[in-house]
Amino acid sequence: MTRPLIGILGGTFDPVHVGHTQLAQDAIAALGLDRLRCVPAGAPPHRAAPEAAAEHRLAMVRQAFAGMPVEIDDAEIRQAGPSWTIRTLERLRGEMPDASLVLVLGADAFLGLPTWHRWEDLVRYAHLAVANRPGSDLDPAAMPDALKHLFQAHQSADMAALRDRPAGHIVSFNMTPCAVSATQIRAALRQGRPITALVSVPVEKYIQQHHLYT
Ligand code: ATP
C-alpha cells in the first residue's frame, strides 16, 4: 500500500505572506507531498492574540493559496477556545487513519515547540518537517535540552522514510530563503510603508480594502 503523504501547515497568518507560500511550495516539492492542508489558528495559546480578526486572516489565506494544491482547513477558526496543534493532529489522524501526516514548520516555530501544549506527543500523530528560516538556526546546540533529545531521537535524513510509517520522523529541508515575517508587515503598514513583494497582490488589496493593521 502506498500511504498518502499529507502536509499540515499551521500558523496565525496575520497576515499570510510570501514566506508562507514559498514554504508551502518548497515543502510540497522537497517532501513529495500529495497534498498540503493549511490550518489557520483561531486563538493560539502560546503567543499574543492575532491582530486581524479570524475571518480576515482566513479570507487572505484563501486568496494567497488559490491555484496551489493546498486545502484550507477552517476548523481551528470555527471552534471556540484555544487552538492546540495537538488537537488538530488528533482530529486529522481520525480523518485520515492510514495517511502519513507531516507537520511543516519553519525553524523558528520548531525552536519554540516546548511552549506548545503536549508538544512531546506531536510526533505520535505526525512527522515533523522543519525548513530553514533566516535568523533561526536548526543547530542542536542552540536547542533547549528536551527539544534536542526529541530531535536527536527522531531525526531522519531519508525523505522516503516519511511514507514508511504514519508518524514519528523529524526531517529538515531547504527552502528558498525568504526573510519576511508577519511582524515586519504589520509594522510597515502601521508606519505607512509599502508591503509590495511581501504579500501577493490580492492579499495587499484585501488589506487595503479592509483597512487592516493601520
Ligand atoms: P509573526 O511575525 O506574527 O510571528 P510569522 O511570519 O512567523 O508571524 P506565522 O503565521 O507565525 O508567521 O508562521 C506560520 C508558519 O510559517 C511557522 O511554522 C513559521 O515558522 C513559518 N514561516 C513563516 N514565515 C516564514 C519564512 N519567511 N520562512 C520560513 N518559514 C516561515
Coordinates of C-alpha atoms in Angstrom, one line a residue, residues 8-93:
I8 CA -0.1 20.3 7.5
L9 CA 0.9 24.0 7.7
G10 CA -0.4 25.8 10.8
G11 CA 0.1 29.5 11.7
T12 CA -1.6 32.7 12.7
F13 CA -1.2 34.1 9.1
D14 CA -1.6 37.6 10.5
P15 CA -1.3 38.3 7.5
V16 CA -0.3 35.4 5.2
H17 CA 2.8 36.4 3.2
V18 CA 5.3 35.2 0.5
G19 CA 7.3 33.3 3.2
H20 CA 4.3 31.1 3.8
T21 CA 3.6 30.4 0.1
Q22 CA 7.3 29.8 -0.5
L23 CA 7.4 27.4 2.5
A24 CA 4.3 25.6 1.1
Q25 CA 5.6 25.3 -2.4
D26 CA 9.0 24.1 -1.3
A27 CA 7.6 21.6 1.2
I28 CA 5.4 20.1 -1.5
A29 CA 8.4 19.7 -3.8
A30 CA 11.1 18.7 -1.2
L31 CA 8.9 16.2 0.7
G32 CA 6.9 14.9 -2.2
L33 CA 3.6 15.7 -0.5
D34 CA 0.4 14.6 -2.2
R35 CA -1.5 17.5 -0.6
L36 CA -1.0 20.2 1.9
R37 CA -3.6 21.2 4.5
C38 CA -3.3 24.8 5.7
V39 CA -4.8 25.3 9.2
P40 CA -5.0 29.0 10.3
A41 CA -5.1 29.2 14.1
G42 CA -8.1 30.7 15.9
A43 CA -6.7 31.8 19.3
P44 CA -3.1 30.5 19.6
P45 CA -2.5 29.9 23.3
H46 CA 1.3 30.2 23.2
R47 CA 1.5 33.7 21.8
A48 CA -0.2 37.1 21.7
A49 CA -3.7 37.2 20.1
P50 CA -3.6 37.9 16.3
E51 CA -4.3 41.5 15.3
A52 CA -6.7 40.8 12.5
A53 CA -10.0 39.0 13.0
A54 CA -10.1 35.4 12.2
E55 CA -12.4 35.8 9.2
H56 CA -10.0 38.3 7.6
R57 CA -7.0 36.1 8.2
L58 CA -8.9 33.1 6.7
A59 CA -10.0 35.2 3.6
M60 CA -6.4 36.3 3.0
V61 CA -5.2 32.7 3.3
R62 CA -7.8 31.5 0.8
Q63 CA -6.6 34.2 -1.7
A64 CA -2.9 33.6 -1.1
F65 CA -3.0 29.8 -1.7
A66 CA -5.5 29.9 -4.6
G67 CA -4.2 27.9 -7.5
M68 CA -1.8 25.8 -5.3
P69 CA -2.5 22.2 -4.3
V70 CA -3.4 23.5 -0.8
E71 CA -6.6 22.8 1.1
I72 CA -7.7 25.4 3.6
D73 CA -9.0 23.9 6.9
D74 CA -11.0 26.4 8.9
A75 CA -11.7 24.1 11.9
E76 CA -9.4 25.9 14.4
I77 CA -11.1 29.2 13.4
R78 CA -14.6 27.8 13.8
Q79 CA -14.0 26.1 17.1
A80 CA -14.3 28.0 20.4
G81 CA -11.3 28.1 22.7
P82 CA -7.6 27.8 22.2
S83 CA -6.1 26.3 19.0
W84 CA -3.9 23.5 20.1
T85 CA -2.0 21.9 17.3
I86 CA -2.0 18.5 19.1
R87 CA -5.9 18.6 19.0
T88 CA -5.8 19.3 15.2
L89 CA -3.4 16.4 14.7
E90 CA -5.7 14.1 16.7
R91 CA -8.6 15.2 14.5
L92 CA -6.7 14.8 11.2
R93 CA -5.4 11.4 12.3

